[in-house]
PDB file of C-alpha atoms in Angstrom:
ATOM      1  CA  MET A   1     -11.244  12.512 -81.347  1.00  0.00           C
ATOM      2  CA  LEU A   2     -10.701   8.874 -82.336  1.00  0.00           C
ATOM      3  CA  ASN A   3     -11.169   6.160 -79.728  1.00  0.00           C
ATOM      4  CA  VAL A   4      -8.372   3.660 -80.335  1.00  0.00           C
ATOM      5  CA  ILE A   5      -7.115   0.339 -78.993  1.00  0.00           C
ATOM      6  CA  ILE A   6      -3.769  -1.343 -79.622  1.00  0.00           C
ATOM      7  CA  VAL A   7      -3.694  -5.132 -79.934  1.00  0.00           C
ATOM      8  CA  ASP A   8      -0.290  -6.840 -79.962  1.00  0.00           C
ATOM      9  CA  ASP A   9       1.304  -9.610 -77.904  1.00  0.00           C
ATOM     10  CA  GLU A  10       4.793  -8.053 -78.043  1.00  0.00           C
ATOM     11  CA  GLU A  11       5.550  -5.588 -75.265  1.00  0.00           C
ATOM     12  CA  PHE A  12       8.003  -3.606 -77.422  1.00  0.00           C
ATOM     13  CA  ALA A  13       5.455  -3.261 -80.213  1.00  0.00           C
ATOM     14  CA  ARG A  14       2.687  -2.164 -77.842  1.00  0.00           C
ATOM     15  CA  SER A  15       4.752   0.409 -75.999  1.00  0.00           C
ATOM     16  CA  SER A  16       6.413   1.863 -79.117  1.00  0.00           C
ATOM     17  CA  LEU A  17       3.085   2.309 -80.936  1.00  0.00           C
ATOM     18  CA  TYR A  18       1.534   3.809 -77.786  1.00  0.00           C
ATOM     19  CA  PHE A  19       4.251   6.455 -77.529  1.00  0.00           C
ATOM     20  CA  LEU A  20       4.187   7.175 -81.264  1.00  0.00           C
ATOM     21  CA  LEU A  21       0.451   7.841 -81.086  1.00  0.00           C
ATOM     22  CA  GLN A  22       0.686   9.863 -77.888  1.00  0.00           C
ATOM     23  CA  ASN A  23       3.478  12.078 -79.190  1.00  0.00           C
ATOM     24  CA  ASN A  24       2.365  12.523 -82.799  1.00  0.00           C
ATOM     25  CA  CYS A  25      -1.428  12.158 -83.066  1.00  0.00           C
ATOM     26  CA  GLU A  26      -3.321  14.713 -80.962  1.00  0.00           C
ATOM     27  CA  ASN A  27      -6.739  13.536 -82.169  1.00  0.00           C
ATOM     28  CA  VAL A  28      -6.280   9.999 -80.774  1.00  0.00           C
ATOM     29  CA  HIS A  29      -7.566   8.787 -77.420  1.00  0.00           C
ATOM     30  CA  ILE A  30      -6.127   5.381 -76.492  1.00  0.00           C
ATOM     31  CA  CYS A  31      -8.877   3.544 -74.609  1.00  0.00           C
ATOM     32  CA  GLY A  32      -6.835   0.445 -73.923  1.00  0.00           C
ATOM     33  CA  ILE A  33      -4.018  -1.896 -74.842  1.00  0.00           C
ATOM     34  CA  ALA A  34      -4.557  -5.638 -75.327  1.00  0.00           C
ATOM     35  CA  LYS A  35      -2.072  -8.501 -75.434  1.00  0.00           C
ATOM     36  CA  SER A  36      -4.519 -10.934 -77.049  1.00  0.00           C
ATOM     37  CA  VAL A  37      -7.711 -11.192 -79.091  1.00  0.00           C
ATOM     38  CA  ASP A  38      -9.683 -12.092 -75.960  1.00  0.00           C
ATOM     39  CA  GLU A  39      -8.495  -8.948 -74.160  1.00  0.00           C
ATOM     40  CA  ALA A  40      -9.310  -6.884 -77.255  1.00  0.00           C
ATOM     41  CA  THR A  41     -12.812  -8.377 -77.417  1.00  0.00           C
ATOM     42  CA  GLU A  42     -13.397  -7.283 -73.822  1.00  0.00           C
ATOM     43  CA  LEU A  43     -12.256  -3.750 -74.645  1.00  0.00           C
ATOM     44  CA  LEU A  44     -14.628  -3.635 -77.618  1.00  0.00           C
ATOM     45  CA  SER A  45     -17.510  -4.589 -75.314  1.00  0.00           C
ATOM     46  CA  ASN A  46     -16.664  -1.786 -72.873  1.00  0.00           C
ATOM     47  CA  PHE A  47     -15.817   1.091 -75.209  1.00  0.00           C
ATOM     48  CA  ASP A  48     -17.094   2.579 -78.448  1.00  0.00           C
ATOM     49  CA  ILE A  49     -13.930   1.992 -80.472  1.00  0.00           C
ATOM     50  CA  ASP A  50     -13.364   3.778 -83.770  1.00  0.00           C
ATOM     51  CA  LEU A  51     -10.001   2.308 -84.715  1.00  0.00           C
ATOM     52  CA  ILE A  52      -8.109  -0.904 -83.900  1.00  0.00           C
ATOM     53  CA  PHE A  53      -4.360  -1.179 -84.446  1.00  0.00           C
ATOM     54  CA  LEU A  54      -4.183  -4.947 -84.824  1.00  0.00           C
ATOM     55  CA  ASP A  55      -1.245  -7.334 -85.002  1.00  0.00           C
ATOM     56  CA  ILE A  56      -1.802 -10.517 -87.022  1.00  0.00           C
ATOM     57  CA  ALA A  57       0.560 -13.141 -85.602  1.00  0.00           C
ATOM     58  CA  MET A  58      -0.274 -13.692 -81.947  1.00  0.00           C
ATOM     59  CA  PRO A  59      -0.320 -16.827 -79.795  1.00  0.00           C
ATOM     60  CA  GLY A  60      -3.684 -18.475 -79.302  1.00  0.00           C
ATOM     61  CA  LYS A  61      -6.137 -16.579 -81.505  1.00  0.00           C
ATOM     62  CA  ASN A  62      -4.507 -14.538 -84.252  1.00  0.00           C
ATOM     63  CA  GLY A  63      -5.555 -11.095 -85.371  1.00  0.00           C
ATOM     64  CA  PHE A  64      -7.783 -12.505 -88.093  1.00  0.00           C
ATOM     65  CA  GLU A  65     -10.153 -13.775 -85.409  1.00  0.00           C
ATOM     66  CA  LEU A  66     -10.937 -10.269 -84.185  1.00  0.00           C
ATOM     67  CA  ILE A  67     -12.346  -9.179 -87.544  1.00  0.00           C
ATOM     68  CA  ALA A  68     -15.837 -10.469 -86.743  1.00  0.00           C
ATOM     69  CA  GLU A  69     -15.916  -8.448 -83.510  1.00  0.00           C
ATOM     70  CA  ALA A  70     -14.633  -5.382 -85.339  1.00  0.00           C
ATOM     71  CA  LYS A  71     -17.418  -5.759 -87.885  1.00  0.00           C
ATOM     72  CA  LYS A  72     -20.020  -6.190 -85.137  1.00  0.00           C
ATOM     73  CA  ASN A  73     -18.804  -3.035 -83.378  1.00  0.00           C
ATOM     74  CA  ASN A  74     -18.386  -1.063 -86.597  1.00  0.00           C
ATOM     75  CA  SER A  75     -14.703  -0.425 -85.820  1.00  0.00           C
ATOM     76  CA  GLN A  76     -12.078   0.257 -88.464  1.00  0.00           C
ATOM     77  CA  VAL A  77      -9.007  -2.003 -88.602  1.00  0.00           C
ATOM     78  CA  VAL A  78      -5.403  -1.051 -89.274  1.00  0.00           C
ATOM     79  CA  PHE A  79      -2.986  -3.955 -89.358  1.00  0.00           C
ATOM     80  CA  THR A  80       0.392  -3.513 -87.702  1.00  0.00           C
ATOM     81  CA  THR A  81       2.124  -6.425 -89.294  1.00  0.00           C
ATOM     82  CA  ALA A  82       5.327  -8.158 -90.259  1.00  0.00           C
ATOM     83  CA  PHE A  83       4.136  -8.735 -93.840  1.00  0.00           C
ATOM     84  CA  ASP A  84       5.363  -6.549 -96.682  1.00  0.00           C
ATOM     85  CA  GLN A  85       3.353  -4.262 -98.934  1.00  0.00           C
ATOM     86  CA  TYR A  86       3.245  -6.727-101.842  1.00  0.00           C
ATOM     87  CA  ALA A  87       1.736  -9.442 -99.680  1.00  0.00           C
ATOM     88  CA  LEU A  88      -0.972  -7.127 -98.439  1.00  0.00           C
ATOM     89  CA  LYS A  89      -2.336  -5.563-101.615  1.00  0.00           C
ATOM     90  CA  ALA A  90      -5.582  -7.510-101.320  1.00  0.00           C
ATOM     91  CA  ILE A  91      -5.921  -6.728 -97.640  1.00  0.00           C
ATOM     92  CA  LYS A  92      -5.168  -3.051 -98.133  1.00  0.00           C
ATOM     93  CA  ALA A  93      -8.015  -2.823-100.634  1.00  0.00           C
ATOM     94  CA  ASN A  94     -10.470  -3.740 -97.880  1.00  0.00           C
ATOM     95  CA  ALA A  95      -8.878  -2.757 -94.564  1.00  0.00           C
ATOM     96  CA  LEU A  96      -8.548   0.893 -93.685  1.00  0.00           C
ATOM     97  CA  ASP A  97      -4.767   0.526 -93.892  1.00  0.00           C
ATOM     98  CA  TYR A  98      -1.766  -1.418 -92.658  1.00  0.00           C
ATOM     99  CA  LEU A  99       1.534  -0.434 -91.109  1.00  0.00           C
ATOM    100  CA  LEU A 100       4.676  -2.469 -91.573  1.00  0.00           C
ATOM    101  CA  LYS A 101       6.796  -2.970 -88.455  1.00  0.00           C
ATOM    102  CA  PRO A 102       8.863  -1.105 -87.421  1.00  0.00           C
ATOM    103  CA  ILE A 103       6.260   1.610 -87.783  1.00  0.00           C
ATOM    104  CA  ASP A 104       7.206   4.814 -89.588  1.00  0.00           C
ATOM    105  CA  ILE A 105       5.964   8.025 -87.925  1.00  0.00           C
ATOM    106  CA  ASP A 106       4.871   9.695 -91.175  1.00  0.00           C
ATOM    107  CA  GLU A 107       2.959   6.597 -92.292  1.00  0.00           C
ATOM    108  CA  LEU A 108       1.255   6.441 -88.892  1.00  0.00           C
ATOM    109  CA  LYS A 109       0.165  10.079 -89.126  1.00  0.00           C
ATOM    110  CA  GLU A 110      -1.171   9.500 -92.633  1.00  0.00           C
ATOM    111  CA  THR A 111      -3.156   6.481 -91.454  1.00  0.00           C
ATOM    112  CA  VAL A 112      -4.680   8.383 -88.525  1.00  0.00           C
ATOM    113  CA  ASP A 113      -5.629  11.268 -90.838  1.00  0.00           C
ATOM    114  CA  LYS A 114      -7.259   8.798 -93.210  1.00  0.00           C
ATOM    115  CA  ALA A 115      -9.178   7.238 -90.318  1.00  0.00           C
ATOM    116  CA  SER A 116     -10.385  10.642 -89.116  1.00  0.00           C
ATOM    117  CA  ALA A 117     -11.692  11.501 -92.581  1.00  0.00           C
ATOM    118  CA  ILE A 118     -13.490   8.209 -93.113  1.00  0.00           C
ATOM    119  CA  ILE A 119     -14.922   7.821 -89.616  1.00  0.00           C
ATOM    120  CA  GLY A 120     -16.121  11.427 -89.694  1.00  0.00           C
ATOM    121  CA  GLU A 121     -18.384  10.722 -92.672  1.00  0.00           C
ATOM    122  CA  ASN A 122     -21.531   9.159 -91.212  1.00  0.00           C
ATOM    123  CA  ASP A 123     -22.907   8.257 -94.629  1.00  0.00           C
ATOM    124  CA  LEU A 124     -20.131   5.700 -95.071  1.00  0.00           C
ATOM    125  CA  GLU A 125     -21.462   3.296 -92.400  1.00  0.00           C
ATOM    126  CA  THR A 126     -22.653   0.773 -94.967  1.00  0.00           C
ATOM    127  CA  ASP A 127     -19.366   1.011 -96.858  1.00  0.00           C
ATOM    128  CA  LYS A 128     -17.434   0.420 -93.625  1.00  0.00           C
ATOM    129  CA  LYS A 129     -19.412  -2.745 -92.884  1.00  0.00           C
ATOM    130  CA  GLU A 130     -18.931  -4.016 -96.412  1.00  0.00           C
ATOM    131  CA  ARG A 131     -15.183  -3.330 -96.325  1.00  0.00           C
ATOM    132  CA  LEU A 132     -14.803  -5.259 -93.050  1.00  0.00           C
ATOM    133  CA  LYS A 133     -16.873  -8.105 -94.486  1.00  0.00           C
ATOM    134  CA  ASN A 134     -14.594  -8.224 -97.537  1.00  0.00           C
ATOM    135  CA  LEU A 135     -11.515  -8.024 -95.317  1.00  0.00           C
ATOM    136  CA  SER A 136     -12.662 -11.002 -93.264  1.00  0.00           C
ATOM    137  CA  SER A 137     -13.180 -13.009 -96.460  1.00  0.00           C
ATOM    138  CA  THR A 138      -9.782 -11.989 -97.837  1.00  0.00           C
ATOM    139  CA  LEU A 139      -8.009 -12.996 -94.648  1.00  0.00           C
ATOM    140  CA  ASN A 140      -9.749 -16.351 -94.522  1.00  0.00           C
ATOM    141  CA  ASP A 141      -8.511 -17.014 -98.038  1.00  0.00           C
ATOM    142  CA  GLY A 142      -4.945 -16.159 -96.979  1.00  0.00           C
ATOM    143  CA  ALA A 143      -2.515 -13.816 -98.688  1.00  0.00           C
ATOM    144  CA  GLU A 144       0.871 -14.207-100.242  1.00  0.00           C
ATOM    145  CA  ILE A 145       3.635 -13.363 -97.797  1.00  0.00           C
ATOM    146  CA  ARG A 146       7.134 -12.448 -98.963  1.00  0.00           C
ATOM    147  CA  LYS A 147       8.771 -11.099 -95.822  1.00  0.00           C
ATOM    148  CA  LEU A 148       8.725 -11.707 -92.099  1.00  0.00           C
ATOM    149  CA  SER A 149       9.600  -9.295 -89.332  1.00  0.00           C
ATOM    150  CA  LEU A 150      11.149 -11.233 -86.449  1.00  0.00           C
ATOM    151  CA  PRO A 151      11.062  -9.611 -82.979  1.00  0.00           C
ATOM    152  CA  ASN A 152      14.463  -9.505 -81.298  1.00  0.00           C
ATOM    153  CA  GLY A 153      13.738  -7.758 -78.000  1.00  0.00           C
ATOM    154  CA  GLN A 154      14.977  -4.310 -79.040  1.00  0.00           C
ATOM    155  CA  GLY A 155      13.158  -4.190 -82.379  1.00  0.00           C
ATOM    156  CA  TYR A 156      12.756  -6.364 -85.463  1.00  0.00           C
ATOM    157  CA  THR A 157      14.848  -8.180 -88.039  1.00  0.00           C
ATOM    158  CA  LEU A 158      13.224  -8.116 -91.473  1.00  0.00           C
ATOM    159  CA  ILE A 159      13.947 -11.189 -93.609  1.00  0.00           C
ATOM    160  CA  GLU A 160      12.877 -12.448 -97.016  1.00  0.00           C
ATOM    161  CA  LEU A 161      11.037 -15.781 -97.002  1.00  0.00           C
ATOM    162  CA  ASN A 162      13.484 -17.141 -99.555  1.00  0.00           C
ATOM    163  CA  GLU A 163      16.300 -16.632 -97.039  1.00  0.00           C
ATOM    164  CA  ILE A 164      14.813 -19.246 -94.713  1.00  0.00           C
ATOM    165  CA  ILE A 165      16.270 -22.748 -95.072  1.00  0.00           C
ATOM    166  CA  ARG A 166      14.417 -24.243 -92.138  1.00  0.00           C
ATOM    167  CA  ILE A 167      12.868 -23.392 -88.796  1.00  0.00           C
ATOM    168  CA  GLU A 168      13.600 -25.461 -85.726  1.00  0.00           C
ATOM    169  CA  ALA A 169      11.534 -25.657 -82.535  1.00  0.00           C
ATOM    170  CA  ASP A 170      13.381 -25.117 -79.267  1.00  0.00           C
ATOM    171  CA  SER A 171      10.846 -25.374 -76.455  1.00  0.00           C
ATOM    172  CA  ASN A 172       8.737 -22.178 -76.731  1.00  0.00           C
ATOM    173  CA  TYR A 173      11.190 -20.614 -79.176  1.00  0.00           C
ATOM    174  CA  SER A 174      11.700 -20.928 -82.933  1.00  0.00           C
ATOM    175  CA  VAL A 175      15.166 -20.869 -84.464  1.00  0.00           C
ATOM    176  CA  PHE A 176      15.403 -19.592 -88.041  1.00  0.00           C
ATOM    177  CA  HIS A 177      18.285 -21.056 -90.075  1.00  0.00           C
ATOM    178  CA  LEU A 178      19.049 -18.666 -92.934  1.00  0.00           C
ATOM    179  CA  ASP A 179      20.984 -19.158 -96.150  1.00  0.00           C
ATOM    180  CA  ASN A 180      23.676 -16.722 -95.011  1.00  0.00           C
ATOM    181  CA  ARG A 181      24.360 -19.194 -92.137  1.00  0.00           C
ATOM    182  CA  GLU A 182      22.878 -16.792 -89.623  1.00  0.00           C
ATOM    183  CA  LYS A 183      20.503 -18.093 -86.957  1.00  0.00           C
ATOM    184  CA  ILE A 184      17.773 -15.970 -85.421  1.00  0.00           C
ATOM    185  CA  THR A 185      15.921 -17.139 -82.322  1.00  0.00           C
ATOM    186  CA  VAL A 186      12.399 -15.822 -81.783  1.00  0.00           C
ATOM    187  CA  SER A 187      10.194 -16.207 -78.724  1.00  0.00           C
ATOM    188  CA  ARG A 188       7.297 -17.731 -80.653  1.00  0.00           C
ATOM    189  CA  VAL A 189       6.282 -21.359 -81.000  1.00  0.00           C
ATOM    190  CA  LEU A 190       6.737 -23.193 -84.294  1.00  0.00           C
ATOM    191  CA  LYS A 191       2.997 -23.644 -84.821  1.00  0.00           C
ATOM    192  CA  GLU A 192       2.529 -19.909 -85.308  1.00  0.00           C
ATOM    193  CA  TYR A 193       4.922 -19.894 -88.255  1.00  0.00           C
ATOM    194  CA  GLU A 194       3.367 -23.063 -89.633  1.00  0.00           C
ATOM    195  CA  GLU A 195       0.060 -21.173 -89.813  1.00  0.00           C
ATOM    196  CA  ILE A 196       1.541 -17.984 -91.301  1.00  0.00           C
ATOM    197  CA  LEU A 197       3.987 -19.265 -93.927  1.00  0.00           C
ATOM    198  CA  PRO A 198       2.841 -20.329 -97.436  1.00  0.00           C
ATOM    199  CA  GLU A 199       2.001 -24.018 -97.120  1.00  0.00           C
ATOM    200  CA  ASP A 200       3.009 -24.810-100.705  1.00  0.00           C
ATOM    201  CA  GLN A 201       6.606 -23.780 -99.938  1.00  0.00           C
ATOM    202  CA  PHE A 202       7.067 -24.434 -96.218  1.00  0.00           C
ATOM    203  CA  VAL A 203       6.241 -27.879 -94.846  1.00  0.00           C
ATOM    204  CA  ARG A 204       6.257 -29.082 -91.270  1.00  0.00           C
ATOM    205  CA  ILE A 205       7.981 -32.459 -91.472  1.00  0.00           C
ATOM    206  CA  HIS A 206       8.371 -33.103 -87.763  1.00  0.00           C
ATOM    207  CA  LYS A 207       7.071 -31.627 -84.500  1.00  0.00           C
ATOM    208  CA  SER A 208      10.330 -29.703 -84.291  1.00  0.00           C
ATOM    209  CA  SER A 209      11.018 -28.846 -87.964  1.00  0.00           C
ATOM    210  CA  ILE A 210       9.649 -26.792 -90.839  1.00  0.00           C
ATOM    211  CA  VAL A 211      11.618 -26.865 -94.102  1.00  0.00           C
ATOM    212  CA  ASN A 212      11.604 -24.590 -97.136  1.00  0.00           C
ATOM    213  CA  LEU A 213      11.109 -26.795-100.197  1.00  0.00           C
ATOM    214  CA  ASN A 214      13.296 -24.395-102.188  1.00  0.00           C
ATOM    215  CA  TYR A 215      16.253 -25.888-100.308  1.00  0.00           C
ATOM    216  CA  LEU A 216      15.248 -29.542-100.644  1.00  0.00           C
ATOM    217  CA  LYS A 217      17.907 -31.617-102.378  1.00  0.00           C
ATOM    218  CA  GLU A 218      16.512 -35.131-101.890  1.00  0.00           C
ATOM    219  CA  TYR A 219      14.421 -37.287 -99.621  1.00  0.00           C
ATOM    220  CA  ASN A 220      14.871 -40.998 -99.005  1.00  0.00           C
ATOM    221  CA  SER A 221      13.850 -43.852 -96.737  1.00  0.00           C
ATOM    222  CA  ARG A 222      17.255 -45.425 -96.114  1.00  0.00           C
ATOM    223  CA  ASN A 223      17.144 -44.585 -92.401  1.00  0.00           C
ATOM    224  CA  GLY A 224      13.463 -43.950 -92.105  1.00  0.00           C
ATOM    225  CA  LEU A 225      12.161 -41.103 -94.216  1.00  0.00           C
ATOM    226  CA  GLU A 226      14.534 -38.153 -94.105  1.00  0.00           C
ATOM    227  CA  VAL A 227      15.215 -35.053 -96.150  1.00  0.00           C
ATOM    228  CA  VAL A 228      18.593 -33.814 -97.314  1.00  0.00           C
ATOM    229  CA  LEU A 229      18.847 -30.061 -97.766  1.00  0.00           C
ATOM    230  CA  LYS A 230      21.108 -28.215-100.171  1.00  0.00           C
ATOM    231  CA  ASN A 231      23.418 -27.236 -97.310  1.00  0.00           C
ATOM    232  CA  GLY A 232      23.962 -30.938 -96.503  1.00  0.00           C
ATOM    233  CA  GLU A 233      21.755 -31.113 -93.410  1.00  0.00           C
ATOM    234  CA  LYS A 234      19.712 -34.270 -92.896  1.00  0.00           C
ATOM    235  CA  ILE A 235      16.420 -34.026 -91.035  1.00  0.00           C
ATOM    236  CA  ALA A 236      14.013 -36.807 -90.090  1.00  0.00           C
ATOM    237  CA  VAL A 237      10.422 -36.787 -91.318  1.00  0.00           C
ATOM    238  CA  SER A 238       7.951 -38.121 -88.759  1.00  0.00           C
ATOM    239  CA  ARG A 239       5.756 -41.044 -89.799  1.00  0.00           C
ATOM    240  CA  ARG A 240       2.627 -39.069 -89.083  1.00  0.00           C
ATOM    241  CA  ARG A 241       3.680 -36.325 -91.510  1.00  0.00           C
ATOM    242  CA  ALA A 242       5.347 -38.478 -94.168  1.00  0.00           C
ATOM    243  CA  SER A 243       2.407 -38.873 -96.580  1.00  0.00           C
ATOM    244  CA  ILE A 244       1.519 -35.169 -96.398  1.00  0.00           C
ATOM    245  CA  PHE A 245       5.155 -34.250 -96.984  1.00  0.00           C
ATOM    246  CA  VAL A 246       5.442 -36.488-100.071  1.00  0.00           C
ATOM    247  CA  GLU A 247       2.249 -34.989-101.545  1.00  0.00           C
ATOM    248  CA  LYS A 248       3.495 -31.464-100.898  1.00  0.00           C
ATOM    249  CA  VAL A 249       6.783 -32.264-102.661  1.00  0.00           C
ATOM    250  CA  LYS A 250       4.904 -33.653-105.674  1.00  0.00           C
ATOM    251  CA  SER A 251       2.707 -30.547-105.889  1.00  0.00           C
ATOM    252  CA  TYR A 252       5.687 -28.238-105.436  1.00  0.00           C
ATOM    253  CA  THR A 253       7.665 -30.070-108.150  1.00  0.00           C
ATOM    254  CA  ARG A 254       4.771 -29.846-110.601  1.00  0.00           C
ATOM    255  CA  PHE A 255       4.339 -26.158-109.859  1.00  0.00           C
ATOM    256  CA  THR A 256       8.013 -25.261-110.313  1.00  0.00           C
ATOM    257  CA  ASN A 257       8.263 -27.333-113.500  1.00  0.00           C
ATOM    258  CA  ASP A 258       5.259 -25.527-114.947  1.00  0.00           C
ATOM    259  CA  LYS A 259       6.830 -22.089-114.408  1.00  0.00           C
TER     260      LYS A 259
END
């Protein structure tokens, strides 16, 4: 029997994974469900946890920050994430596994079977510690992301990064403006996406705006520094972020010209 915890800030994600495990994995005992890294840390201190189903993008501390506790407690980690399989090749080499949201039942069963086999072999304790150590290092280095899974209340909308023109802050929400003219509003703050998205392509130019440099047409200082996007939108660049923005554009231009 595997002692398991689920760590995810989204209620839909927590409940759906809970029921999938309960109904399809007889060898799993769910010791607790956490909405944050701090809650998960408390569970790890109270239970001998074999397996953590861990979301990455969460408010406050993200899933990466639980890796050290997982290593300390000798727990295996399975990411339940919005990132696609290409982005996670490096992570998959070191983590036990990952599951792309929305979670597929057959993939979940396969992951639990894999966990049972590995955790059942006591002589692999050193290998487990080393894999978690490598995973922590990989995550600190960052990984290439090509897709995002945006929660919509009833499930998820999967989008390609190259579809995103810009992201706009709206109080505690983020509004994604896509190249098909669709807008998707997500109940996450802009800072979370600033931390997740590739910084060489997505730049925060204002407290309320992140732009995709793929859609940058020009920038000028006629009315204060502003950017003009390929769809004709004009967006102000804050003074505090202006120098960083200009440097990012220079680096991005050099990179694309070298391709």
